[in-house]
Tab-separated table of C-alpha atoms in Angstrom:
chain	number	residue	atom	x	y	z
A	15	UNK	CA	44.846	1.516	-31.154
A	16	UNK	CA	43.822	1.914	-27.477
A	17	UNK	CA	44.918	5.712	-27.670
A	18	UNK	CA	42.800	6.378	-30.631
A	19	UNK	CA	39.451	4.427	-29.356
A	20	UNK	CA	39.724	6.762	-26.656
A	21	UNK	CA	40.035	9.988	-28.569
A	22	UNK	CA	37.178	8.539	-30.295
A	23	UNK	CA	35.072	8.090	-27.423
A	24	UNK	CA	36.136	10.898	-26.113
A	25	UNK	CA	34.831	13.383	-28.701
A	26	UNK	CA	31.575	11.030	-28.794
A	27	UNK	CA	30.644	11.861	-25.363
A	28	UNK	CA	31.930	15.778	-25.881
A	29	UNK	CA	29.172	15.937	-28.931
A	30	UNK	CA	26.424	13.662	-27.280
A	31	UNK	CA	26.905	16.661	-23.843
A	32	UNK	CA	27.197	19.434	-26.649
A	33	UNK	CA	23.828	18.122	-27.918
A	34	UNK	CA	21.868	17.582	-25.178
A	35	UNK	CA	20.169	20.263	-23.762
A	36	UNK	CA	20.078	18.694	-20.550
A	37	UNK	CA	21.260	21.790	-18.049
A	38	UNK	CA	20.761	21.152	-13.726
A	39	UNK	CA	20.798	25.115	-13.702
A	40	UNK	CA	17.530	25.222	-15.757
A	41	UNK	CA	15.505	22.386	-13.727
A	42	UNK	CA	16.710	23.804	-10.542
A	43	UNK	CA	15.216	27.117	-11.320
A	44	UNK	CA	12.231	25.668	-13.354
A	45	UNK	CA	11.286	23.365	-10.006
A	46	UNK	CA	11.851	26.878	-8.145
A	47	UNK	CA	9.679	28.628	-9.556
A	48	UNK	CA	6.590	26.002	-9.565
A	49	UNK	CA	7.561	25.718	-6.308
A	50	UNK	CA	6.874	29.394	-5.922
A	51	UNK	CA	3.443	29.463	-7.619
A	52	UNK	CA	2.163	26.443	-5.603
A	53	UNK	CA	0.754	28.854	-2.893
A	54	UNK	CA	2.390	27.084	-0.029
A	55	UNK	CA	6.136	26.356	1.159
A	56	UNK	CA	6.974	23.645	-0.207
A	57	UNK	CA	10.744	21.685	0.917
A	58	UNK	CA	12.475	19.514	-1.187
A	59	UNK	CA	14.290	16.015	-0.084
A	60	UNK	CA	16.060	12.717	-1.640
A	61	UNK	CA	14.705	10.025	0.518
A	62	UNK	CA	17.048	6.823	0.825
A	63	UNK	CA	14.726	4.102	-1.490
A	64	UNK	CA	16.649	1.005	-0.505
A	65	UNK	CA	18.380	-0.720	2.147
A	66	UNK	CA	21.664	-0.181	0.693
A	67	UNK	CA	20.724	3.810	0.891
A	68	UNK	CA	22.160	3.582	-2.953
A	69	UNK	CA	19.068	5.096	-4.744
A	70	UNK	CA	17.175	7.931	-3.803
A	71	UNK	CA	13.404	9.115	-4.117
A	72	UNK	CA	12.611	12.973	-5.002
A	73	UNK	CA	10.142	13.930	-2.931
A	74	UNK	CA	8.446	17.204	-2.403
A	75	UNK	CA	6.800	17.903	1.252
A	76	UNK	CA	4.362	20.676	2.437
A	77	UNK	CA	1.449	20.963	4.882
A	78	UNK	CA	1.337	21.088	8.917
A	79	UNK	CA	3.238	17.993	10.694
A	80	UNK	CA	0.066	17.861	12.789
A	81	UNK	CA	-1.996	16.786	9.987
A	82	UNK	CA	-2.897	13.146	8.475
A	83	UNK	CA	-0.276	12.184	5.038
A	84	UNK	CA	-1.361	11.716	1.984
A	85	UNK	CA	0.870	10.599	-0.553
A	86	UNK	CA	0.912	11.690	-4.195
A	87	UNK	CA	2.327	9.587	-7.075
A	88	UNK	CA	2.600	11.230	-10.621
A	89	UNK	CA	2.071	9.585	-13.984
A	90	UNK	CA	4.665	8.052	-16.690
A	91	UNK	CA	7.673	10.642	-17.551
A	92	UNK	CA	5.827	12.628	-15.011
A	93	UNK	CA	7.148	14.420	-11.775
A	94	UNK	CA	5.645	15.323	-8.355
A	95	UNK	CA	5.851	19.172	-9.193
A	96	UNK	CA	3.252	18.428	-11.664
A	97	UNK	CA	0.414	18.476	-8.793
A	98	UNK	CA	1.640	21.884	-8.403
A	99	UNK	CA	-2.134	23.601	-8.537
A	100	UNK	CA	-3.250	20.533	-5.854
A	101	UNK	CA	-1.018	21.730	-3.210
A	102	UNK	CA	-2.373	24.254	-1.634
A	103	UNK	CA	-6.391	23.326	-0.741
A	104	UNK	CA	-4.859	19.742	-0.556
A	105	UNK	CA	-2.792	21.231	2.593
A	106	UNK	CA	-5.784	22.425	4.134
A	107	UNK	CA	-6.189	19.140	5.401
A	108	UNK	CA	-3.388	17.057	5.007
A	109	UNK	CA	0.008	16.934	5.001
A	110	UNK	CA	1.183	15.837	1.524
A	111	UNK	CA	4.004	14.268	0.046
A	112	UNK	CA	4.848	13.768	-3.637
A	113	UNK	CA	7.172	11.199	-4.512
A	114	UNK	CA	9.266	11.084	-7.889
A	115	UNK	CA	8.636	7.104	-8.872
A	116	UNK	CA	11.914	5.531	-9.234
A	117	UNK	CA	13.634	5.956	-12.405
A	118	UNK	CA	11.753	9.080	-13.168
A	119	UNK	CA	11.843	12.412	-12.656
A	120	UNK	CA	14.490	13.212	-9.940
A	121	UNK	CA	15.071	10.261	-8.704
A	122	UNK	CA	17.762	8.033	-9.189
A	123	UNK	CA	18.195	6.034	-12.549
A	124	UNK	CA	19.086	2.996	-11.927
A	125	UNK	CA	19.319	0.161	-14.599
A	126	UNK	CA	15.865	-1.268	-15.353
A	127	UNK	CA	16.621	-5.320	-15.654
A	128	UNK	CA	12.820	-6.282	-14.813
A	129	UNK	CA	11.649	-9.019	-17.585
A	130	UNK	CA	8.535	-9.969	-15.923
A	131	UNK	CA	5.402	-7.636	-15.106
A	132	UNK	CA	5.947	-8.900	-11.116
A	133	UNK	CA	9.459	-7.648	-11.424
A	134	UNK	CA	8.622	-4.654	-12.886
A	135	UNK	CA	5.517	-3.664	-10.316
A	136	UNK	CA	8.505	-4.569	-7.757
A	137	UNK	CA	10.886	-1.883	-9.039
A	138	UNK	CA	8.700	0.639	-8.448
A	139	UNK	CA	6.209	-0.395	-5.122
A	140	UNK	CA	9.645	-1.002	-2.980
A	141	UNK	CA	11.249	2.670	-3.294
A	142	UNK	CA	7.777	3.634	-2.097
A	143	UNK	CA	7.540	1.455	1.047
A	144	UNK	CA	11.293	2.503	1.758
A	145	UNK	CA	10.328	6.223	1.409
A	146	UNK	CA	7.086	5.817	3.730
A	147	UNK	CA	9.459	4.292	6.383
A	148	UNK	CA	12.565	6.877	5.950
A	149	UNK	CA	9.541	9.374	6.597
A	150	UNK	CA	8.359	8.044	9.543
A	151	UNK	CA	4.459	7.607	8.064
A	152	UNK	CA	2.345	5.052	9.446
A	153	UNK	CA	-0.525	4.883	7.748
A	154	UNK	CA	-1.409	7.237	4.533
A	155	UNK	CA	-4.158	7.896	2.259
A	156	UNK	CA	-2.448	6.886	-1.116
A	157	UNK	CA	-3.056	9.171	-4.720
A	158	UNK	CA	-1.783	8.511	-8.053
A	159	UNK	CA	-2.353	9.715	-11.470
A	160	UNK	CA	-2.363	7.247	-14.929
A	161	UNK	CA	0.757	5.098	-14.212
A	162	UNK	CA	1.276	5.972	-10.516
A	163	UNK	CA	-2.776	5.620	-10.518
A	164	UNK	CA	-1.198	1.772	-11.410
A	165	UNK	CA	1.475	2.010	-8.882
A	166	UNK	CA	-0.801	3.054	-6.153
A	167	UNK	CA	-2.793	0.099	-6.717
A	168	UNK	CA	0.130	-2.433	-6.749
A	169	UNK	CA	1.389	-0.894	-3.717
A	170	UNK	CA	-1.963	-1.327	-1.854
A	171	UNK	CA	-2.155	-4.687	-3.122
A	172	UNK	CA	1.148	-5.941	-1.233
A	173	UNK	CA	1.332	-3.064	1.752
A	174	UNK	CA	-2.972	-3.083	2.424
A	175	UNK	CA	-2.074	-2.371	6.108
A	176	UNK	CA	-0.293	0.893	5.689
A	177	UNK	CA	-3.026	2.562	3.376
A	178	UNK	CA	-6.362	3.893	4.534
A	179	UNK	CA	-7.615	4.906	1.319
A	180	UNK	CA	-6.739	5.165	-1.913
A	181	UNK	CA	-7.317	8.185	-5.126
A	182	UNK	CA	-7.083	6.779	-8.348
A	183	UNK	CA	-6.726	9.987	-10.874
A	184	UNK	CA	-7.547	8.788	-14.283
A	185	UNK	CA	-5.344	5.876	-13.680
A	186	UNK	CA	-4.416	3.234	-16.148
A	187	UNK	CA	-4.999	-0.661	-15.798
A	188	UNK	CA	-7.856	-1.116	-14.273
A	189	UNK	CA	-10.246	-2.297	-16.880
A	190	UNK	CA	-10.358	-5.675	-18.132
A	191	UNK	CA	-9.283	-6.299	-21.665
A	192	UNK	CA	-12.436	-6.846	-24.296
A	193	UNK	CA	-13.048	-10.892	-24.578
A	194	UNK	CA	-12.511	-10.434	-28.189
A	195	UNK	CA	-9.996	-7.640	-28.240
A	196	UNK	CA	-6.937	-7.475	-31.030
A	197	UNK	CA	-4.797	-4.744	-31.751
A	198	UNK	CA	-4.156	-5.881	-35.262
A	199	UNK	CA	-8.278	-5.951	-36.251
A	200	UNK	CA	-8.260	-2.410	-34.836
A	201	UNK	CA	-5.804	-1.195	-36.888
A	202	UNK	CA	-7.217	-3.105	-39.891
A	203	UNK	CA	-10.392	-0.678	-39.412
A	204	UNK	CA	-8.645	2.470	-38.965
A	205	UNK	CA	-8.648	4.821	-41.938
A	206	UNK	CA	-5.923	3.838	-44.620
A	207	UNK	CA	-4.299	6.885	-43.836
A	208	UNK	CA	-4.168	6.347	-39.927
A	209	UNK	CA	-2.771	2.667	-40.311
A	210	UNK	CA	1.056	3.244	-40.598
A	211	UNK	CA	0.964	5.460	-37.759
A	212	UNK	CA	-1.078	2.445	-35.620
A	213	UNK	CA	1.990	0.369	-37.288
A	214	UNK	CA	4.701	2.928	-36.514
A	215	UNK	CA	3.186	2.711	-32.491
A	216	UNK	CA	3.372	-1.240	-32.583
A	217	UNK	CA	7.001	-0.774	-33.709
A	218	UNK	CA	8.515	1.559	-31.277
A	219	UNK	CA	6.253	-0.365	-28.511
A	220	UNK	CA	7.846	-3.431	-29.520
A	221	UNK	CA	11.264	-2.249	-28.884
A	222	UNK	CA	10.178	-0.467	-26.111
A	223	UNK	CA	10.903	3.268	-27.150
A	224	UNK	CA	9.453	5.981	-25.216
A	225	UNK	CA	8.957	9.563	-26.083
A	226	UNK	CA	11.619	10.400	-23.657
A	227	UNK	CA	14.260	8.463	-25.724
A	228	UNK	CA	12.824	9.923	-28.509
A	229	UNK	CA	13.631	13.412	-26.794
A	230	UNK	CA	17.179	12.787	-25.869
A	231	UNK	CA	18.143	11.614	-30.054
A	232	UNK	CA	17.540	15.184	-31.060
A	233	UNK	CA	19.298	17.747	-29.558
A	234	UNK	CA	17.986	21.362	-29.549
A	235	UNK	CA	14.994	20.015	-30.581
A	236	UNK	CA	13.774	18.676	-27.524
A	237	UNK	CA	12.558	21.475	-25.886
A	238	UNK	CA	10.039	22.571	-29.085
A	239	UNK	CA	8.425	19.057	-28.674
A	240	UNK	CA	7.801	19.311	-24.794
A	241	UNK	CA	6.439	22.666	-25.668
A	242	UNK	CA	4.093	20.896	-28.630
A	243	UNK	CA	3.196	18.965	-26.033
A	244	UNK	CA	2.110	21.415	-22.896
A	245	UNK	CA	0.553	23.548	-25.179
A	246	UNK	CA	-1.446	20.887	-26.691
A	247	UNK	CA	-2.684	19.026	-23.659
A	248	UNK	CA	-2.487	21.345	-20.508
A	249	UNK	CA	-4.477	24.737	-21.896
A	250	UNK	CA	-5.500	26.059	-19.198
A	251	UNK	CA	-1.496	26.828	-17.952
A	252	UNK	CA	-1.124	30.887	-17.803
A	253	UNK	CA	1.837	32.003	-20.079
A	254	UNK	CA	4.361	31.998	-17.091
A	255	UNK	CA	3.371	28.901	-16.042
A	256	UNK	CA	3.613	27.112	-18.921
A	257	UNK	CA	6.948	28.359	-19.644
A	258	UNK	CA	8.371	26.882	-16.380
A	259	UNK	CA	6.804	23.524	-16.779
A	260	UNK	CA	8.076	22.712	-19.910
A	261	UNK	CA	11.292	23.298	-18.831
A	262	UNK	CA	10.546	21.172	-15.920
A	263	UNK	CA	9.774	18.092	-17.861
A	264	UNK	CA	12.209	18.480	-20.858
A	265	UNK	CA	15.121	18.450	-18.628
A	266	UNK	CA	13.579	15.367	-16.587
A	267	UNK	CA	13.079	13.355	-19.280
A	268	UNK	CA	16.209	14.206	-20.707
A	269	UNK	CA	18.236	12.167	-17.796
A	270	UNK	CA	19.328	8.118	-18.462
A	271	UNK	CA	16.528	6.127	-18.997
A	272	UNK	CA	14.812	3.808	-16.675
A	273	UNK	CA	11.882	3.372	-15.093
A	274	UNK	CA	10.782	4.542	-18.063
A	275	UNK	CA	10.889	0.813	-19.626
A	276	UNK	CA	8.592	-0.554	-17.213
A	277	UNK	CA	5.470	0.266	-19.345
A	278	UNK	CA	5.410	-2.310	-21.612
A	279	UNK	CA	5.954	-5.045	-19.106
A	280	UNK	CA	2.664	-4.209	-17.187
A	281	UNK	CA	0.694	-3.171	-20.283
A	282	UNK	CA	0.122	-5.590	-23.480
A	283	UNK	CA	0.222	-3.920	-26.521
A	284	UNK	CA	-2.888	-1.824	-26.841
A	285	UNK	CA	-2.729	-0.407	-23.555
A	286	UNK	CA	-4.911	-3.389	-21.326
A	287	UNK	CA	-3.328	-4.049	-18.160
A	288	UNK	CA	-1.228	-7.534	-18.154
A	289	UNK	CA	-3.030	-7.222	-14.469
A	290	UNK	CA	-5.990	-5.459	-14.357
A	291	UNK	CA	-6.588	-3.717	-11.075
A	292	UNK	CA	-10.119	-4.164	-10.961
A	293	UNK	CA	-9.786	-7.479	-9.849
A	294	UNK	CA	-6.895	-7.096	-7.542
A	295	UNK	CA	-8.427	-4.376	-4.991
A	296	UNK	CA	-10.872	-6.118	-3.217
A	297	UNK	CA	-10.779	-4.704	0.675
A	298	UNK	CA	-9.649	-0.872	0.403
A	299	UNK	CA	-11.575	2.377	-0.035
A	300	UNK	CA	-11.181	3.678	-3.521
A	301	UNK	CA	-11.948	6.874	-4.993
A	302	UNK	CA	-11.912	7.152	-9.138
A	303	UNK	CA	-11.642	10.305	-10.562
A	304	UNK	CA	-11.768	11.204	-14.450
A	305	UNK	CA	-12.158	14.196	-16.463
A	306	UNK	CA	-15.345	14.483	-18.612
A	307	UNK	CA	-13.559	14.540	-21.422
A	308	UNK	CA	-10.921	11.564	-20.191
A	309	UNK	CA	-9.596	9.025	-22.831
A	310	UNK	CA	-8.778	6.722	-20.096
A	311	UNK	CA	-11.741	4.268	-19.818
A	312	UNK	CA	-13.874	4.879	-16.533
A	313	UNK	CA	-15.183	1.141	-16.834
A	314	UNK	CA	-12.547	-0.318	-14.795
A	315	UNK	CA	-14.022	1.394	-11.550
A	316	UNK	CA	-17.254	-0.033	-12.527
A	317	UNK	CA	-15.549	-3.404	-12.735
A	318	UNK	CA	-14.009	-2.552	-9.611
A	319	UNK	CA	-17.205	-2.012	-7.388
A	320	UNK	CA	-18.378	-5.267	-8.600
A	321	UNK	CA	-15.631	-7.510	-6.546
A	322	UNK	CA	-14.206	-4.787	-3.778
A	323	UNK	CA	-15.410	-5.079	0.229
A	324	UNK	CA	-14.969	-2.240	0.713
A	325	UNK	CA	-16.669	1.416	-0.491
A	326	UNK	CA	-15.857	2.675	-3.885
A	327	UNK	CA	-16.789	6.186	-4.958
A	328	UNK	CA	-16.677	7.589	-8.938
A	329	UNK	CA	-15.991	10.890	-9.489
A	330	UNK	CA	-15.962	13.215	-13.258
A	331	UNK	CA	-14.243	16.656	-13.342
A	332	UNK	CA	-16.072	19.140	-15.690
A	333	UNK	CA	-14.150	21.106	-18.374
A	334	UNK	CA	-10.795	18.733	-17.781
A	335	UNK	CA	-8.974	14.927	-19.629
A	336	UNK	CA	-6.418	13.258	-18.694
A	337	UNK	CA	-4.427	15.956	-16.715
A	338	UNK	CA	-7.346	16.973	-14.947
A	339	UNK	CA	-4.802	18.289	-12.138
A	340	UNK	CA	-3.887	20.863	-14.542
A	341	UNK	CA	-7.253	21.688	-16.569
A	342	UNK	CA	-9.301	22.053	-13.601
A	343	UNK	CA	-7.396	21.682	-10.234
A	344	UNK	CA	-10.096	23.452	-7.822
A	345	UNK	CA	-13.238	21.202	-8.870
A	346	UNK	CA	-10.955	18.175	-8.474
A	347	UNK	CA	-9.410	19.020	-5.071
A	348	UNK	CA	-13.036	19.649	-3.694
A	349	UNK	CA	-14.273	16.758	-5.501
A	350	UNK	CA	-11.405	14.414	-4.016
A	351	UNK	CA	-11.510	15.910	-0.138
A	352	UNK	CA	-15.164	15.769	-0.289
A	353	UNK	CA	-14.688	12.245	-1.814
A	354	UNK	CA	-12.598	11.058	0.978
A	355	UNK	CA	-14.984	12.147	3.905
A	356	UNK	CA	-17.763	10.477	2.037
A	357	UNK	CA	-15.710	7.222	2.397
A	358	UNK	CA	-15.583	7.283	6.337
A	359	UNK	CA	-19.252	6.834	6.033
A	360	UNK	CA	-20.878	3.246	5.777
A	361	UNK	CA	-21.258	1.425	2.801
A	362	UNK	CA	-24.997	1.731	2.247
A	363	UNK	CA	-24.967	5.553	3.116
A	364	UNK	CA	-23.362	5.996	-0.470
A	365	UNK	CA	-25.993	3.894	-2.500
């Protein structure tokens, strides 16, 4: 019996590795050769993210020793190579490190056993404070993007003394939820054809499936929806690069999942924050960037300005949504340095 349960298992696991298109020879020369086209060197490390040294953070480093860190997170089933057009006028003036948040891209995977949304902000926020120690930073001017936007606020909110300022990229959770707000009445006043796709998403929400899970159930066909995808949302990619960064993030997203699970314990279904940021920065120097034609809701920084100490500064990139990083890299890096100097100033200087 024992004999034949491991045949069986055995010629699972030789199908589910047959399947996969998951291949360390294609994301090693896909990280390459973004690496290449960033315009600067750009070194590679695993930085120890725990006491234990048992998981380890991705992180990608360029810019002069000499100059002041800045610390880039990326967004959910993202990786730090996606800031790949940032890196070079953002090294102008800082030295910059991108960090893979734990349990996504190439970082370790551990299991994710967070239940609560405090347990879950926790899973990600320590690997960070580890990494800023193993790297010898001090203090850091703190970026993130959608859910490391989140992140980055969470982190500021327990660490405030090792953050000067902090770049919120079209970041999620901010905003307050609507008073009145129900996911259910929403989909009730979608179009009758659009409401068992609004269904479908409270489904796979519910039992907290990703699009990454999604991607590692079918096989070959992975790579064609990572290329839907990029080609849908990031236009503005040349041919070349395109090609590289959907390689990139299929074979990411193709490893165990993780930290991947985390969403749904700081979001409620419909996408409000279980903790909205807005109320929880109250004494650090924010800038909020968004694309003009963002779906993420710029209200939270309003919200935000209401109840923080300190200076807050808005910011829209033209011709650019979500991934404005991608759509229109060279407005937002002037945008965000200019942004940052502005924020040394006092207070009533930016009225």
């Amino acid at each position: 019996y024992f004999r034949k349960t491991s045949l069986r298992l055995n010629l699972i696991n030789h199908i589910m590795v047959k399947w996969s298109r998951l291949s360390k020879e294609v994301l090693d020369e896909a990280e390459k050769g973004l690496m290449d086209m960033a315009g600067v060197p750009v070194e590679s490390r695993y930085i120890p993210a725990n006491d234990q040294e048992t998981k380890l953070a991705f992180c990608l480093v360029c810019g002069e020793e000499s100059l002041p860190p800045l610390v880039l997170l990326h967004g959910f089933l993202g990786t730090s190579i996606i800031f790949f057009k940032m890196l070079e006028p953002l090294c102008r003036e800082y030295r910059v490190f991108c960090i893979d948040l734990m349990g996504m891209g190439r970082s370790s995977r551990p299991f994710f056993t967070s239940v609560t949304c405090e347990e879950a902000e926790e899973f990600f926020v320590e690997p960070i404070e580890r990494c800023r120690e193993n790297l010898g930073i001090e203090t850091m001017v703190l970026a993130g993007h959608s859910f490391g936007g989140y992140i980055a606020g969470c982190y500021v909110e327990k660490y405030p003394q090792n953050v000067t300022k902090l770049v919120m990229l079209s970041p999620i959770g901010v905003p307050r939820a609507p008073p009145d707000y129900n996911i259910y009445d929403r989909i009730k006043q979608m179009p009758w054809y659009a409401r068992p796709l609004g269904k479908l998403m409270i489904y796979f929400w519910n039992k907290n499936t990703t699009m990454a899970g999604f991607l590692r159930q079918v096989g070959p066909l992975s790579g064609r929806l990572v290329k839907w995808y990029v080609k849908r949302r990031m236009t503005t990619l040349t041919e070349e690069e395109s090609e590289l960064l959907v390689k990139y993030l299929e074979q990411v997203n193709l490893y165990p999942g993780s930290g991947e699970y985390g969403l749904t314990k700081v979001l409620k279904l419909g996408g409000w924050a279980q903790k909205p940021l807005c109320e929880r920065l109250t004494s650090i120097p924010v800038v909020f960037m968004y694309g003009d034609r963002d779906w993420m809701d710029p209200e939270g920084a309003a919200q935000n300005v209401e109840v923080n100490e300190c200076k807050v500064i808005v910011e829209h990139v033209s011709n650019s949504g979500h991934h404005l990083y991608i759509e229109n890299p060279q407005e937002l890096c002037s945008k965000l340095l200019n942004a940052l100097k502005q924020l040394d100033q006092p207070k009533a200087a930016l009225a």
